[in-house]
Coordinates of C-alpha atoms and ligand atoms in Angstrom, one line a residue:
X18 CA -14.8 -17.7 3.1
X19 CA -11.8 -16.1 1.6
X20 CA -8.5 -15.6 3.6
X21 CA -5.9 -12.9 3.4
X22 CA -2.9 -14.0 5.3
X23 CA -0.1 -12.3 6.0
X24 CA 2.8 -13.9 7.1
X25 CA 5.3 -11.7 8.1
X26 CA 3.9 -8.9 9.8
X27 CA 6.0 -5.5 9.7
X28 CA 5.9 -3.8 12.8
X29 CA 5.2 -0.3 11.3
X30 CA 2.1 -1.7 10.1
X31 CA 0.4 -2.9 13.0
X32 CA -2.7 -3.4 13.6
X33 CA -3.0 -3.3 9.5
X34 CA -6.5 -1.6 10.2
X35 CA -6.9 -0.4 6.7
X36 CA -6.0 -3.5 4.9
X37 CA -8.2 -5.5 7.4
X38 CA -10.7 -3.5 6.6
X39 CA -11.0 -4.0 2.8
X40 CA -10.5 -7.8 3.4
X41 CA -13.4 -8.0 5.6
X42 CA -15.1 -5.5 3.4
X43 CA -14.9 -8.1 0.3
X44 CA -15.9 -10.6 2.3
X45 CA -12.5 -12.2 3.4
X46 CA -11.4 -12.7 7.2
X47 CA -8.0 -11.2 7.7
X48 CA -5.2 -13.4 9.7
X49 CA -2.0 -11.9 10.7
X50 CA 0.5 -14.8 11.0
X51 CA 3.8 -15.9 11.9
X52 CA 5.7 -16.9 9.1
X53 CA 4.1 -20.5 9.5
X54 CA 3.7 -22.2 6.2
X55 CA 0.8 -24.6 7.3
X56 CA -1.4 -21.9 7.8
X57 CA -0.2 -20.1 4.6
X58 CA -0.8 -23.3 2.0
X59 CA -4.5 -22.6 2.6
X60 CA -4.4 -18.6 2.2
X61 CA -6.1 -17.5 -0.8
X62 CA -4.7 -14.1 -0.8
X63 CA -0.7 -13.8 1.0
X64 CA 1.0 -10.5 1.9
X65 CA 4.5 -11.0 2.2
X66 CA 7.7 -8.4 3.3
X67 CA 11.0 -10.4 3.4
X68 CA 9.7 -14.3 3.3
X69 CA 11.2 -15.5 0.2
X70 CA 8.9 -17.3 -2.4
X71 CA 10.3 -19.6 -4.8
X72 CA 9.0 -22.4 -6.6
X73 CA 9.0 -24.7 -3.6
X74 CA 7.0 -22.7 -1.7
X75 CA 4.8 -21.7 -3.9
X76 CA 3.8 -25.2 -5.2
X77 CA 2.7 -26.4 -1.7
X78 CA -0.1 -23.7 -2.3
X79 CA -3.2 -24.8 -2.8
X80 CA -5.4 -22.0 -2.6
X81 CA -3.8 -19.1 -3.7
X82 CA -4.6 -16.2 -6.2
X83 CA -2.6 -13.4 -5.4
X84 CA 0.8 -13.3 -3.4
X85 CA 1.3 -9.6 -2.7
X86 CA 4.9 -8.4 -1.8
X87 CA 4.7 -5.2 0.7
X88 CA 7.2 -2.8 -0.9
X89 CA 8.4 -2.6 -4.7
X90 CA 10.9 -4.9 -5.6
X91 CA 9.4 -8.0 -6.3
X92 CA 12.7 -10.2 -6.9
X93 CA 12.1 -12.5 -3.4
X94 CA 8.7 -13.6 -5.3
X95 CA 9.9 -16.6 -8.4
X96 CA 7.6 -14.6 -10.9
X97 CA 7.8 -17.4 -13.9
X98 CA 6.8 -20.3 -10.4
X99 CA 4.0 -18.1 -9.9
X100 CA 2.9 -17.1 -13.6
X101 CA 2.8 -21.3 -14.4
X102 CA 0.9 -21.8 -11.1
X103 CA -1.6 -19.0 -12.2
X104 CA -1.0 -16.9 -9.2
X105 CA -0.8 -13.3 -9.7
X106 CA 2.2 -11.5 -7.9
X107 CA 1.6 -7.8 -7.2
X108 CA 4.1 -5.5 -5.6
X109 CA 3.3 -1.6 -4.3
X110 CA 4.9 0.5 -6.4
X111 CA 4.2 4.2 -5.4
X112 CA 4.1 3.9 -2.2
X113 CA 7.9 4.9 -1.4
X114 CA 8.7 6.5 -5.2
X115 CA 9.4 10.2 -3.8
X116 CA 10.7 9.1 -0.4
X117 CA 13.6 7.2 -2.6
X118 CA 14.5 9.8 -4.9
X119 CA 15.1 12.1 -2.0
X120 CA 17.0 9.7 -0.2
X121 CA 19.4 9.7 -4.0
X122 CA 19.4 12.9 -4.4
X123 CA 20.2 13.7 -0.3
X124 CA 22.8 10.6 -0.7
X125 CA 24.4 12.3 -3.9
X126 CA 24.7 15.8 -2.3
X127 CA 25.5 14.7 0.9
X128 CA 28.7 12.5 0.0
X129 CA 29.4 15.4 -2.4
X130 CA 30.0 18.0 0.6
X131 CA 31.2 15.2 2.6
X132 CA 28.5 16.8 5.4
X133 CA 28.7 13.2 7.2
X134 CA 32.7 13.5 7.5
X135 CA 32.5 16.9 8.5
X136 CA 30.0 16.3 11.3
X137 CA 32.1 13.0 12.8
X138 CA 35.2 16.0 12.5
X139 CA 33.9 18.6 14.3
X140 CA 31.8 16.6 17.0
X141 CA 35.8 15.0 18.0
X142 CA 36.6 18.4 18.3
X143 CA 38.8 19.0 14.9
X144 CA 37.0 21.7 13.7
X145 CA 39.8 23.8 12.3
X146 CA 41.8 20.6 11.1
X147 CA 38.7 18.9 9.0
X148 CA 38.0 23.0 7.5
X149 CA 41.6 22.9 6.4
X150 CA 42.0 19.3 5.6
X151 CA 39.3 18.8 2.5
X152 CA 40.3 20.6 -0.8
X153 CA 38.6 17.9 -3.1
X154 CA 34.9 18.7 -3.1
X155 CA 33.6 20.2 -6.3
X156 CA 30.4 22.1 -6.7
X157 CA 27.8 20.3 -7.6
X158 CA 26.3 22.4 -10.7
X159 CA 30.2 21.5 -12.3
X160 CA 28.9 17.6 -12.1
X161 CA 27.8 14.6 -14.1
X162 CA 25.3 12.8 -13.0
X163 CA 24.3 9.5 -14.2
X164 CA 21.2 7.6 -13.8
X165 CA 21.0 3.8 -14.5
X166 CA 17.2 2.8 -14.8
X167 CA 14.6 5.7 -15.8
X168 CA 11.8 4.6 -14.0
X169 CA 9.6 6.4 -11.3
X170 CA 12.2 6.7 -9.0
X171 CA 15.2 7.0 -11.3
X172 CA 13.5 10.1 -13.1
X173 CA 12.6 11.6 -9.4
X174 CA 16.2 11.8 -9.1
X175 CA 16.6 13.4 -12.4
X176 CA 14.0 16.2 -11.6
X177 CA 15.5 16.4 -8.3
X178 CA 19.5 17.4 -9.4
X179 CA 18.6 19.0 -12.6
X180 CA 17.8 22.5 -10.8
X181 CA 21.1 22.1 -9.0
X182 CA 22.2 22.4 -12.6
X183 CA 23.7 19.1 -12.5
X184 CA 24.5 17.8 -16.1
X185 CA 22.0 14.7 -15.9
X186 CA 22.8 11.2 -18.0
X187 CA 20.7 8.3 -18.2
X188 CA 20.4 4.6 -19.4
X189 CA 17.3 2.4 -20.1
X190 CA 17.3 0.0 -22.4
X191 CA 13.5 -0.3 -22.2
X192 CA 12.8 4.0 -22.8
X193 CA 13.3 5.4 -26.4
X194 CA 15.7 7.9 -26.7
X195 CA 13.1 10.6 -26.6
X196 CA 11.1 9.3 -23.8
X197 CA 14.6 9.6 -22.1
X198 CA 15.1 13.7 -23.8
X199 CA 11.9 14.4 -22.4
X200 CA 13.0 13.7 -18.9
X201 CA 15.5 16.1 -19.4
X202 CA 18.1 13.7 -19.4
X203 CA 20.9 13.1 -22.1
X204 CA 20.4 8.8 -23.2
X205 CA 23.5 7.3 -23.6
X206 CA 24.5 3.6 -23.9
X207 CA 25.5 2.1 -20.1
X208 CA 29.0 2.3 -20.7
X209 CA 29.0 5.7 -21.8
X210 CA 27.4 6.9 -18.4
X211 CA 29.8 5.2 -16.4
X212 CA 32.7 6.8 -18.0
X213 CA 31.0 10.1 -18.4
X214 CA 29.7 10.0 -15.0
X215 CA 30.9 12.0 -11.8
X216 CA 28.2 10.6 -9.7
X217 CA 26.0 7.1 -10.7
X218 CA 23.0 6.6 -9.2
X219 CA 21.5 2.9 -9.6
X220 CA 17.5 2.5 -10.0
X221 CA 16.8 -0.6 -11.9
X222 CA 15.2 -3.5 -10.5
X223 CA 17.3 -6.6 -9.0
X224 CA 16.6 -9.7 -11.6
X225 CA 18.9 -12.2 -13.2
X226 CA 20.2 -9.7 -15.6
X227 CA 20.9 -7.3 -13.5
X228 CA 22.7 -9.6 -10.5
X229 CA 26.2 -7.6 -10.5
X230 CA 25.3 -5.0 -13.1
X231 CA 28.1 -3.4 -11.5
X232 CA 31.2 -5.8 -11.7
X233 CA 35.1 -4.8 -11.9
X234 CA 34.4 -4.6 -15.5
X235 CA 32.1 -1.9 -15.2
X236 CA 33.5 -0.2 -12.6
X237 CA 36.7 0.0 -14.0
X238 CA 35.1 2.2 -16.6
X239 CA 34.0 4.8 -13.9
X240 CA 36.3 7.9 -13.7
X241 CA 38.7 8.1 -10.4
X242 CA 36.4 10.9 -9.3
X243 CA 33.4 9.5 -9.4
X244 CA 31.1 8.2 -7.2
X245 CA 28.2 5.2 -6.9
X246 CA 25.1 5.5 -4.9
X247 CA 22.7 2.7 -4.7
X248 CA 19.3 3.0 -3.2
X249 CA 17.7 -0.3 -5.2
X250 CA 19.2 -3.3 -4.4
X251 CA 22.7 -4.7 -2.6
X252 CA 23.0 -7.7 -5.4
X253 CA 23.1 -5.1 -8.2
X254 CA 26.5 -4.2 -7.3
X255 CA 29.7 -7.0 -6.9
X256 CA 30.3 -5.9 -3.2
X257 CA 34.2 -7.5 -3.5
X258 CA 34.8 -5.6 -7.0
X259 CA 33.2 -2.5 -5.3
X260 CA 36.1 -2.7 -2.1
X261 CA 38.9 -3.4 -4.6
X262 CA 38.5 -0.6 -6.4
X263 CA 37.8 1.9 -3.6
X264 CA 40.6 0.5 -2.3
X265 CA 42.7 1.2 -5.7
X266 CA 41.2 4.4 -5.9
X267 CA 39.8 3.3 -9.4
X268 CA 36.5 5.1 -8.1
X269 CA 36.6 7.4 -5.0
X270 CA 33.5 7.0 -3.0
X271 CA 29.9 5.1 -2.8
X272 CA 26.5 6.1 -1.0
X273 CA 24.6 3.0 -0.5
X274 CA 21.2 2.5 1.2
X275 CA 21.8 -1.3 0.4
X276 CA 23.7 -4.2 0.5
X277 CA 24.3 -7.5 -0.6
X278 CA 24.4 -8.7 2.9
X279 CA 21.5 -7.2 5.2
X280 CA 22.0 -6.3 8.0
X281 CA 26.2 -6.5 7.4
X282 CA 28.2 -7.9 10.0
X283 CA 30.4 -6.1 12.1
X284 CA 33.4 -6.3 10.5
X285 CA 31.7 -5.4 7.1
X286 CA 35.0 -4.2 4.4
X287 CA 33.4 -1.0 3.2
X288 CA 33.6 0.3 6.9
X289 CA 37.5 0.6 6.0
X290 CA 36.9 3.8 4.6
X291 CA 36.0 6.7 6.2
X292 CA 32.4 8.6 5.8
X293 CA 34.3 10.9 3.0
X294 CA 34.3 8.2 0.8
X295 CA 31.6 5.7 1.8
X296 CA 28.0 6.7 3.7
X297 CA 26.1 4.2 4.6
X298 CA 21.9 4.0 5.5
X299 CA 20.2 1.0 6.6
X300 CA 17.6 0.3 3.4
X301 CA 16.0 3.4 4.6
X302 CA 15.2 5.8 1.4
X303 CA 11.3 4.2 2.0
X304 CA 10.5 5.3 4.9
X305 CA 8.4 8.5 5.8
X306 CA 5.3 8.6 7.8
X307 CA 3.3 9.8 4.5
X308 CA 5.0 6.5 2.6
X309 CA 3.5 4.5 5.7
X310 CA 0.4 6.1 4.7
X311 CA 0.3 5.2 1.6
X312 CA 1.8 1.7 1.5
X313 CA -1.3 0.8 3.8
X314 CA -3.8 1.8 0.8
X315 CA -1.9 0.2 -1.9
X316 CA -1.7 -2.7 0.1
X317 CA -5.8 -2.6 0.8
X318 CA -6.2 -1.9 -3.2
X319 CA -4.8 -4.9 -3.9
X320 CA -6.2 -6.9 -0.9
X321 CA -9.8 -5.6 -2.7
X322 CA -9.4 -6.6 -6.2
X323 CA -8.1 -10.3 -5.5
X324 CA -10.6 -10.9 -3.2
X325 CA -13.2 -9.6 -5.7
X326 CA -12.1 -11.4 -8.5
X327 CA -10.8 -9.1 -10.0
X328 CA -7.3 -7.9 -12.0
X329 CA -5.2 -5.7 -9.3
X330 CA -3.6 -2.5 -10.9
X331 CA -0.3 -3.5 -8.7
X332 CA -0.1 -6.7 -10.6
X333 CA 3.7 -7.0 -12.1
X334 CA 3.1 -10.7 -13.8
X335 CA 1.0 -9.6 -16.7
X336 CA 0.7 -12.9 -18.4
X337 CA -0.5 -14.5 -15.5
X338 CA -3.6 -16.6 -16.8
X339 CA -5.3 -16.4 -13.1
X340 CA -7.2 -18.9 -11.1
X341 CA -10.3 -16.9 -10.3
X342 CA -9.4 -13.9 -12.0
X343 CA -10.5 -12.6 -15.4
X344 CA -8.2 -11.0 -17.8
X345 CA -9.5 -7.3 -18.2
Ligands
NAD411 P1 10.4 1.1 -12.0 O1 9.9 -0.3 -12.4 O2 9.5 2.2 -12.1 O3 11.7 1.5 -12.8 C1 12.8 0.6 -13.1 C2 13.4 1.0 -14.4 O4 14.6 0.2 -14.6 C3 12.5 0.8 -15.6 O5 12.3 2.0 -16.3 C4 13.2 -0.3 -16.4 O6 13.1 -0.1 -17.8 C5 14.7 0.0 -16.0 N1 15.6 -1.1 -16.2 C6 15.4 -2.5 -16.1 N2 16.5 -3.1 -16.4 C7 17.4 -2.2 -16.7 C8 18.8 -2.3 -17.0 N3 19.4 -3.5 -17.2 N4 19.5 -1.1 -17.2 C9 18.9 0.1 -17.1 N5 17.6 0.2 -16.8 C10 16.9 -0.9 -16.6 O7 10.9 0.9 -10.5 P2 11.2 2.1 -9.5 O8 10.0 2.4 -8.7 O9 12.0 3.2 -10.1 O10 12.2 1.3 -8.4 C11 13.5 0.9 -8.8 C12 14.0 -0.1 -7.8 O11 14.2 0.6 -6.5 C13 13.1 -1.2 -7.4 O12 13.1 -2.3 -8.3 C14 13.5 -1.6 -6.0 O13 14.4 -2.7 -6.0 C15 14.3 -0.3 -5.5 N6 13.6 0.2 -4.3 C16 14.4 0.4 -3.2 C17 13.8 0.9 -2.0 C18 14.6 1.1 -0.8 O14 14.1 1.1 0.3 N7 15.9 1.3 -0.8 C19 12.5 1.3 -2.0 C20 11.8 1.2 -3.2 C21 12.3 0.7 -4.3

């Protein structure tokens, strides 16, 4: 008999009753585990949240077709390890795609009107001083907003800010220009959003090109009013370039669901600046209860099809030749 193992078990998932289900409905028993790699070299199927799979690990398989990673980035999983070892790698890719670009879009407006300053001022009782103090903000229909990766989530945030009447930018060197046009979105090459940019809004997916897509080079090319929110991944962004130029004022602010360094310690340097200039969530734009919902079926869609034999739709490595599973 088949087994589906999954080997970090998320707490918000518990008892994984739906995903259980379709195991056990395609003839697999399901085993929640504990992170313990003996168990997992003899899975055929492996769910996996934040255990790490690179081609160590996924050589001392010995059973596996599908390894499937509970959320949408997929860069924890070595794609070209798994492709050789003909394991398909799926990810969930809907699950969270609205539940991000509202967490962009409330990041961009909320650093905007500074509403996370203005709370801290008026809970310490400085009502009066904080009204008086802030004569910076501008109003959000005068901005520039520029979107780095077009895909479902970076085009949610595009639909999101354009009623504001936001002037919307956007690179993706994988989108024609006139994909890009249709989105309603003005393509421009990546240096040209940055300088263009009030606001930039990251959505591309962490990989070896993109490791410090934003470096002091690039964010030297930002404008002194501008602003960088990042709701994809903490490597994207050169976390020491990022605090030198805050610090210089060569940008003046970043929203930033996350970090290179999760959770950050204590004494983290971007907690130098105060909540006008930085805001900070805890790799939370996923989560809603109706995300939870449907992470579970995506999850139990892909559970189904490896099981069966079959091609998931969730599958990311395309030219995986795969033990067990026939190309469509
Ligand atoms: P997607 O695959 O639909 O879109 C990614 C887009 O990035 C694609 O259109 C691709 O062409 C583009 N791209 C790739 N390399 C690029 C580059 N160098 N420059 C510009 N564009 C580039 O993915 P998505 O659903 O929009 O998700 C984007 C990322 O958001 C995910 O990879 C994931 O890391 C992150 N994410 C974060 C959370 C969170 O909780 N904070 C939740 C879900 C997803």
């Amino acid at each position: 008999m088949a087994t589906v193992y999954v080997i970090d078990p998320l707490d918000r998932l518990m008892p994984y009753t739906i995903e259980r289900d379709a195991a056990h409905a395609a003839g697999a028993e399901f085993v929640l585990g504990d992170a313990n790699a003996p168990h997992m070299r003899d899975a055929d199927v492996i769910l996996t949240y934040l255990v790490p799979f690179d081609a160590a690990t996924i050589a001392g398989l010995r059973r596996c077709r599908g390894i499937i990673r509970c959320g949408v980035g997929y860069d924890s999983v070595d794609l070209a390890a798994a492709t050789a070892a003909g394991i398909v790698v799926c990810n969930a890719p809907t699950y969270c795609v609205p539940d991000v670009a509202d967490h962009a879009a409330s990041l961009i407006l909320a650093s905007a009107r500074r509403i996370a300053w203005f709370d801290g001022a008026v809970r310490r009782g400085a009502w009066q001083a904080a009204h008086d103090a802030e004569r910076g903000m501008r109003r959000i229909a005068a901005q520039t907003i520029g979107i780095i990766g077009l895909g479902r989530i970076g085009r949610g945030v595009a639909q999101r800010l354009a009623p504001f009447g936001c002037r919307v930018l956007g690179h993706d060197p994988y989108l024609s220009d006139d994909q890009v046009r249709a989105m309603g979105v003005t393509p421009l090459p990546l240096a040209d959003v940055l300088r263009q940019s009030d606001v930039v809004s990251l959505h591309v997916p962490l990989t070896p090109a993109t490791y410090h897509l934003i470096d002091a080079n690039r964010l030297a090319l930002m404008n002194p009013d501008a602003t960088l929110v990042n709701t994809s991944r903490g490597p994207l962004v050169d976390t020491a370039a990022l605090v030198a130029a805050l610090d210089a004022g060569r940008i003046f602010g970043a929203a930033l669901d996350v970090l290179e360094d999760e959770p950050p310690g204590i004494a983290h340097p971007l907690y130098a600046f105060d909540s006008r200039r930085v805001l900070l969530t805890p790799h939370a734009a996923a989560s809603s209860r109706e995300a939870q919902h449907d992470l579970h079926h995506e999850l139990a869609a892909s559970i189904d099809a490896l099981v069966r034999g079959q091609r998931p739709a969730a599958i990311v490595n395309h030219a995986v030749i795969a033990r067990n599973t026939p190309a469509r």
